[in-house]
XYZ file of C-alpha atoms in Angstrom:
364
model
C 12.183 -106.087 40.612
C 10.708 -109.367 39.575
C 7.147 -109.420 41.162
C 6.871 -112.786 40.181
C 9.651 -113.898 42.586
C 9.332 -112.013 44.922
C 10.212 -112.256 49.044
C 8.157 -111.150 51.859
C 10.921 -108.347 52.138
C 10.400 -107.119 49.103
C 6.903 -107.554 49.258
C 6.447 -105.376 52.292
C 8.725 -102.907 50.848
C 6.851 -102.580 47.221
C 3.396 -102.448 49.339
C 4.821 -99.571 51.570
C 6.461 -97.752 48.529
C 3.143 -97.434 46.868
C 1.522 -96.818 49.782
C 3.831 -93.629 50.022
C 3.951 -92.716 46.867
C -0.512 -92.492 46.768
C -0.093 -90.223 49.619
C -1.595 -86.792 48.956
C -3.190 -88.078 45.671
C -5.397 -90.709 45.683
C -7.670 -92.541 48.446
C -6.027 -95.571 49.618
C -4.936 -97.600 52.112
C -2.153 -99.893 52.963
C -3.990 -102.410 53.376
C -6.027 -102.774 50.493
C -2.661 -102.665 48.641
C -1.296 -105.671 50.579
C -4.545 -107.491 49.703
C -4.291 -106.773 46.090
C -0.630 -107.437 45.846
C -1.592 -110.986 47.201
C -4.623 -111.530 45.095
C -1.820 -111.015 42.438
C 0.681 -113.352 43.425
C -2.178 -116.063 43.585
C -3.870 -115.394 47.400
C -6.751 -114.294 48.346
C -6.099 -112.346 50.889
C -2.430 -111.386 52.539
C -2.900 -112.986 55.954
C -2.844 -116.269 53.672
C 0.128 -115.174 51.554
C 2.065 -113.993 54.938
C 1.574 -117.549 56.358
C 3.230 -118.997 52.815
C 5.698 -116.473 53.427
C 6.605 -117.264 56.936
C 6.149 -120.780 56.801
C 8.143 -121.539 53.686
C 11.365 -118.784 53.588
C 12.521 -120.433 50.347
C 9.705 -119.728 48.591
C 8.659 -117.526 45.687
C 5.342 -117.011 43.701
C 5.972 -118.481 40.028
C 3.863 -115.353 38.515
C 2.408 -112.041 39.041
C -1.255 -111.209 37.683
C -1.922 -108.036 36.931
C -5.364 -108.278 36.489
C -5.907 -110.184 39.426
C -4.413 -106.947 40.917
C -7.140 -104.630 39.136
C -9.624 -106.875 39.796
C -8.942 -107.346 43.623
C -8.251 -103.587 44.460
C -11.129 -102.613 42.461
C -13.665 -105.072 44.418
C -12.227 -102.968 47.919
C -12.560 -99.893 47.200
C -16.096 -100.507 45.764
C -16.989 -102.329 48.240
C -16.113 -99.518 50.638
C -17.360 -96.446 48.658
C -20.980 -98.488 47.814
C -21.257 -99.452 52.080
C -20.983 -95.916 52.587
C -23.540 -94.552 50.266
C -26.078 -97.385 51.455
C -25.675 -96.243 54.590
C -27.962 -92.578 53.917
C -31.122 -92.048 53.603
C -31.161 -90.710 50.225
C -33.737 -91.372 47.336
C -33.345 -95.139 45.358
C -32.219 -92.750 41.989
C -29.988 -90.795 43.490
C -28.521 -93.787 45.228
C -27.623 -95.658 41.726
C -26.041 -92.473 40.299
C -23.407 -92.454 42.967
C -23.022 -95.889 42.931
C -22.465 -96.134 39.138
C -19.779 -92.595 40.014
C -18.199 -94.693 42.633
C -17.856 -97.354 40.756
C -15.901 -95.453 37.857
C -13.894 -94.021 40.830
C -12.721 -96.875 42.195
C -11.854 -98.576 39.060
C -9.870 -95.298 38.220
C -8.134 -95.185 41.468
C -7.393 -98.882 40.993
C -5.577 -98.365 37.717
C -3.826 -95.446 39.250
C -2.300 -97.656 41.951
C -1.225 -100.454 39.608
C 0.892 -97.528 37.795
C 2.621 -96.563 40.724
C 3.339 -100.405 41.713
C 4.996 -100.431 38.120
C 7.456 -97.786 39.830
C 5.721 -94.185 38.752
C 5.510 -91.518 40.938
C 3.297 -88.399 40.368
C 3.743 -85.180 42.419
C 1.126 -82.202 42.020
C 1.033 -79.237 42.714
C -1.584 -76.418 43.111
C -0.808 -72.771 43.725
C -2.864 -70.179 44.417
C -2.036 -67.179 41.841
C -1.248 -63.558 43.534
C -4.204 -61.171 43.821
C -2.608 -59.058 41.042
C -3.262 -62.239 38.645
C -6.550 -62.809 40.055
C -8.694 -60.171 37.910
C -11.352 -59.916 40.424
C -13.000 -57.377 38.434
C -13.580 -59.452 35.590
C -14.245 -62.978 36.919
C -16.001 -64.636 39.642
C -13.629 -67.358 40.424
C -10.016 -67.786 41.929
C -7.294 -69.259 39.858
C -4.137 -71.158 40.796
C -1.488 -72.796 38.817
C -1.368 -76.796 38.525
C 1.424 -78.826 37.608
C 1.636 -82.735 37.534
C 4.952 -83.861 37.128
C 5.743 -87.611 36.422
C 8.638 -89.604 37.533
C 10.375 -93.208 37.330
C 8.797 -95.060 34.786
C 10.510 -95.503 30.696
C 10.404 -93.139 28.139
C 8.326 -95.643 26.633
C 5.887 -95.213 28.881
C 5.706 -91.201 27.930
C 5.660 -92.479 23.630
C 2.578 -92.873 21.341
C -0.943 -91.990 22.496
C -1.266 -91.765 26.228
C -3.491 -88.438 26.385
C -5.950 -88.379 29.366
C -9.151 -86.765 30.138
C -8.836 -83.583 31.883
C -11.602 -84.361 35.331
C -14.769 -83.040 35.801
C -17.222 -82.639 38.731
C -19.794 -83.905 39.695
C -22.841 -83.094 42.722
C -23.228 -79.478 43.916
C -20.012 -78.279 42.611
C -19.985 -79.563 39.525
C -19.851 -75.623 37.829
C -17.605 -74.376 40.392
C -14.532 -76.073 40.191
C -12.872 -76.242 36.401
C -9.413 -77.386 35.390
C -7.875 -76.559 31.951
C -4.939 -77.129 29.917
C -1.979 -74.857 29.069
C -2.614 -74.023 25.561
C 0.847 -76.279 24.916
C -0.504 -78.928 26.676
C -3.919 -79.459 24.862
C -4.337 -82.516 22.673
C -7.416 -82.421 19.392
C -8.377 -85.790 18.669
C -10.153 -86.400 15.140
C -13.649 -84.217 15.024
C -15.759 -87.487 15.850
C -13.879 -88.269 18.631
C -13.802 -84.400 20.005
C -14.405 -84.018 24.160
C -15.036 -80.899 25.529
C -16.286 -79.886 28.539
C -19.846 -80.217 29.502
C -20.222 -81.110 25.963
C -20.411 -78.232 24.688
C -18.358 -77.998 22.243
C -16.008 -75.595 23.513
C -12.674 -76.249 25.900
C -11.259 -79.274 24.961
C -10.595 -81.871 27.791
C -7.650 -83.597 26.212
C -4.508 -82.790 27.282
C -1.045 -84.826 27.492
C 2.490 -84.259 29.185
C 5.305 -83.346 27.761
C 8.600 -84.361 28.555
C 6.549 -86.258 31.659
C 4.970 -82.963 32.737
C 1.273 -80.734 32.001
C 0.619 -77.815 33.384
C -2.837 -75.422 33.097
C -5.213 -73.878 35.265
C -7.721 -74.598 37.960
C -10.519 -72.370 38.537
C -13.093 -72.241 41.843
C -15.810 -69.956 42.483
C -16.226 -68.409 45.532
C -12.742 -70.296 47.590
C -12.751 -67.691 49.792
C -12.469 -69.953 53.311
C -8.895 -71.571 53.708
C -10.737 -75.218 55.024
C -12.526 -74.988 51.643
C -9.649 -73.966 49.720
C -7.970 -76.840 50.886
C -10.739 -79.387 50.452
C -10.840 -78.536 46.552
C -7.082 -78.482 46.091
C -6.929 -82.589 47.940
C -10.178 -83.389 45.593
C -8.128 -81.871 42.121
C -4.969 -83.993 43.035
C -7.057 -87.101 43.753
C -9.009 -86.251 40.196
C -5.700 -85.424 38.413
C -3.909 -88.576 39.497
C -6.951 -90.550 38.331
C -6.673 -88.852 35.223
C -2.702 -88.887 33.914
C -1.806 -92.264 35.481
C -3.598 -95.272 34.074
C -2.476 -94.110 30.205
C 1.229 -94.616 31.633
C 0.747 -98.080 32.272
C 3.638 -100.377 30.386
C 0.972 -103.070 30.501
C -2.594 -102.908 29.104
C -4.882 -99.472 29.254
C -8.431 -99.773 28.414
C -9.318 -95.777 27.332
C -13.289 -95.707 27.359
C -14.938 -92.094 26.886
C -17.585 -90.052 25.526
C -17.018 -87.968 22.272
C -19.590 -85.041 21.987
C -21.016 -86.107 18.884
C -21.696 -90.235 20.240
C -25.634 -90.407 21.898
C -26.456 -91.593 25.289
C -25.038 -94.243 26.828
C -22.377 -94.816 23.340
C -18.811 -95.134 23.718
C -15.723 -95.078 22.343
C -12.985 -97.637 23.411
C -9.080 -97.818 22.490
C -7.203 -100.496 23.967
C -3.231 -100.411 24.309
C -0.994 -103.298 25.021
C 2.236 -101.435 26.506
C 5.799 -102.794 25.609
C 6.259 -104.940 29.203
C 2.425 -106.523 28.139
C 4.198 -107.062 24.354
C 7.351 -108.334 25.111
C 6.581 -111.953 24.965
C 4.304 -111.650 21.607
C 6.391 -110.951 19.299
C 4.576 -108.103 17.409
C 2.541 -110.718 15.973
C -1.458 -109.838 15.785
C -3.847 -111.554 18.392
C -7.062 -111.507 19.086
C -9.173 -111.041 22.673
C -12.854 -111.714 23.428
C -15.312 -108.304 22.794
C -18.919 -110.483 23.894
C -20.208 -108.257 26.562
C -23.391 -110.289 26.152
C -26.493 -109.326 27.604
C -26.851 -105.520 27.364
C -24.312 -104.100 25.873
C -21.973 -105.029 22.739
C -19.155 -103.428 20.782
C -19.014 -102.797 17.187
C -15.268 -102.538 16.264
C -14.524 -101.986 12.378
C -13.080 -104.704 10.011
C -9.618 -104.568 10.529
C -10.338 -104.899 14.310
C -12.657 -107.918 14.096
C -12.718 -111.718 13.364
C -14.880 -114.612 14.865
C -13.880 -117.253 17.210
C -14.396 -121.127 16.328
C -17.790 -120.826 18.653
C -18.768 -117.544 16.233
C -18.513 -115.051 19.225
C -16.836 -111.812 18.291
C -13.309 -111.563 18.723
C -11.391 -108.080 18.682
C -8.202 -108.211 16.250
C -5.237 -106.754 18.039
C -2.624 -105.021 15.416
C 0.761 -103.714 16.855
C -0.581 -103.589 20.231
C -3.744 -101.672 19.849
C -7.416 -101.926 19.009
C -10.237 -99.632 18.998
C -14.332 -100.050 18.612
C -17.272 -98.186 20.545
C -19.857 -99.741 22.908
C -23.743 -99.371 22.382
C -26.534 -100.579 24.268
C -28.487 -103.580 22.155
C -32.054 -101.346 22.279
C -31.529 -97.921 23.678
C -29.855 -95.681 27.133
C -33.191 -97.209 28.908
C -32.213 -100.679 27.803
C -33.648 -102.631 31.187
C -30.774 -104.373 33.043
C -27.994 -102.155 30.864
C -24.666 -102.812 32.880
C -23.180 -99.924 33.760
C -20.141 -98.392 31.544
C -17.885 -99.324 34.570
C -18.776 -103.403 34.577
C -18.220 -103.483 30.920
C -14.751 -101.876 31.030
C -14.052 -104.225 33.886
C -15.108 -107.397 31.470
C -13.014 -105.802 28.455
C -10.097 -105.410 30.378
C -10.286 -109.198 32.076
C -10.586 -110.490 28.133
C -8.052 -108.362 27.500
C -5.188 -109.187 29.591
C -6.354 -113.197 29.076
C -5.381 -112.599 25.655
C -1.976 -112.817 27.062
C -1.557 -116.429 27.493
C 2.128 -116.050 28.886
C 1.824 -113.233 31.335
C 4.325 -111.118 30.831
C 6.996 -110.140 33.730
C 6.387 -106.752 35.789
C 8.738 -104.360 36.679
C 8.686 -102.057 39.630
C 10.767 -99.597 41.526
C-alpha cells in the first residue's frame, strides 16, 4: 500500500490493523494512531483529515511523513504518561526521573508502532516452566520461556545490524524481574561498546533474532500470586516489543545506548537509513545536521563528519549509516542538559530531513 495515496478506506483499515496488531504488546490506543496517521499525511489532527476525506472522495494526500508520524505519536503518549505523573504527590526529583523514563517510553513505543504500520507483526510469548525445571532449591526466582517471533516485513528488514537491547527495570522491581538471551541468540559488540546488565560487566544485553525469531529466559522473584504473575508477563511483552521492533524499521533507526565503559550522561549513537529510506538516493553519501546546540553535542569521527556552508557540524552518511557518541558540553550536572530522549528526538528530525525526496512507505 501506497500511504501517500491513500483513501479513507484504506486509511481506516491501516489504523485498525495496527491497532490490532499492538494489542497485547504495547500501550496504545486507536486513536492516537488515527491522529498520527493524519499528522503524517499533512493534518493535524484526524477530525480535519476525515472532513478532507469526506468532503473531497477524489482525493489523495501527495506524501506520507514519517517523521511527522514519530513526532505526532510521540507528543500523545507523552503528553498522557507526563499528565499522569503530575497528577501525585510525589517529591520534585522523583517527579523528573519518571518523566525523563516516560519520555524514553513513549518515544520507544512510538517507534514500535511506526514498525507495525510498515506491516510487522510481533507475537510473544511467555511460559511458565514446569516445577521440575524450576530448581527451587537452588534459586529464588521462577523462570518461564520467552519467545518473540516476527512476521510480515522483508528479509531486508532481518539483514545487517539490527540487534536490540534486551529491557531492564526500573522502580521497586527493578532486581526482580530479569530477561536473558538464549546463549544462540546473544550478540558481543566490540569491547568499548560492551552492555551488560546493571553494568556490571557480566550478562550481556545484546541479543538479535534469527531467522525473525529470539528466544531466552525471564526470571521473577517471588511470582507466586497469579494477578502478579500476570502483571509481569503484560509489562515483559510491552518491554520486549519496545525492544526488537524499532531496529526492523525499513526506514531510518536512531540506536542510542550506554556502553559500560562510556561515563555519565555519554552516549553512543548509530544511525541506519533502511533500504525503503535509500531507495531514492542512490547509494550516494549525504550528509544530515548533528548541532544539538545548547547542552549537548556529538563528536562523530572523521569519516563521519564535514561542515555545512554556515560551519555547523554536519554528520557524513556512508552506505546508509553513521555513528558518533553524545556528551554533555561541561559535565552529567551540566544546568539545563536536555534529556537523552529530546536529543534523540532532534537527531532523528535532522535525520529523516536529510531525505529531501521522502521516500514511499509500504505497509500491509
Amino acid at each position: 500500500m501506497n500511504l501517500g495515496s491513500i483513501d479513507r478506506a484504506a486509511y481506516l483499515r491501516l489504523a485498525n490493523a495496527t491497532n490490532a496488531a499492538a494489542s497485547g504488546i504495547l500501550n496504545i490506543h486507536i486513536d492516537n494512531i488515527l491522529e498520527a496517521l493524519a499528522s503524517a499525511l499533512g493534518y493535524r489532527t484526524w477530525a480535519s483529515l476525515n472532513s478532507k476525506f469526506q468532503s473531497d472522495p477524489d482525493w489523495r494526500p501527495e506524501a506520507y511523513d514519517h517523521f511527522g508520524f514519530i513526532q505526532r505519536l510521540y507528543e500523545l503518549m507523552y503528553a498522557k504518561l507526563a499528565s499522569r505523573i503530575e497528577e501525585r504527590d510525589l517529591p520534585d526529583e522523583q517527579k523528573r526521573a519518571m518523566l525523563v523514563n516516560a519520555a524514553a517510553n513513549a518515544l520507544a513505543t512510538t517507534e514500535a508502532t511506526a514498525v507495525l504500520v510498515e506491516g510487522a507483526r510481533l507475537d510473544v510469548s511467555v511460559i511458565r516452566r514446569p516445577p521440575e525445571q524450576q530448581r527451587a532449591d537452588k534459586y529464588l526466582d521462577v523462570a518461564y520461556d520467552v519467545e518473540a517471533t516476527v512476521r510480515g516485513i522483508p528479509s531486508d528488514a532481518l539483514a545487517g545490524e539490527r540487534w536490540f537491547l534486551l529491557p531492564e527495570f526500573s522502580g521497586q522491581r527493578a532486581n526482580d524481574v530479569i530477561i536473558d538471551s538464549n546463549f544462540d541468540f546473544r550478540v558481543e559488540l566490540a569491547h568499548d561498546l560492551t552492555v551488560t546488565r546493571d553494568r556490571a560487566g557480566k550478562k550481556l544485553r545484546t541479543a538479535a533474532l534469527e531467522g525473525g525469531v529470539w528466544r531466552g529466559g525471564l526470571f521473577v522473584v517471588a511470582a507466586d500470586q497469579a494477578e502478579e504473575d500476570s502483571r509481569v508477563i503484560k509489562n515483559v511483552k510491552v518491554a520486549l516489543a519496545r525492544a526488537i521492533l524499532p531496529p526492523l524499521t525499513r526506514q531510518v533507526h536512531l540506536r542510542v545506548f550506554q556502553p559500560d565503559s562510556y561515563m555519565a550522561e555519554a552516549y553512543r549513537a548509530e544511525l541506519t537509513y533502511g533500504p525503503a529510506a535509500l531507495g531514492t538516493l542512490g547509494g550516494k553519501p549525504f550528509t544530515f545536521d548533528i548541532d544539538l546546540g545548547g547542552s549537548r553535542w556529538i563528536h562523530a569521527p572523521k569519516d563521519g563528519l564535514t561542515f555545512g556552508r554556515d560551519g555547523n557540524p554536519r554528520g557524513l552518511v556512508r552506505n546508509g549509516t553513521w555513528a558518533g557518541e553524545i556528551y554533555p558540553r561541561s559535565g552529567p550536572q551540566t544546568p539545563g542538559l536536555i534529556s537523552i530522549t529530546a536529543a534523540r528526538l532532534k537527531i532523528l528530525e535532522a535525520a529523516y530531513r536529510a531525505l529531501q525526496v521522502k521516500p514511499q512507505a509500504t505497509a500491509a
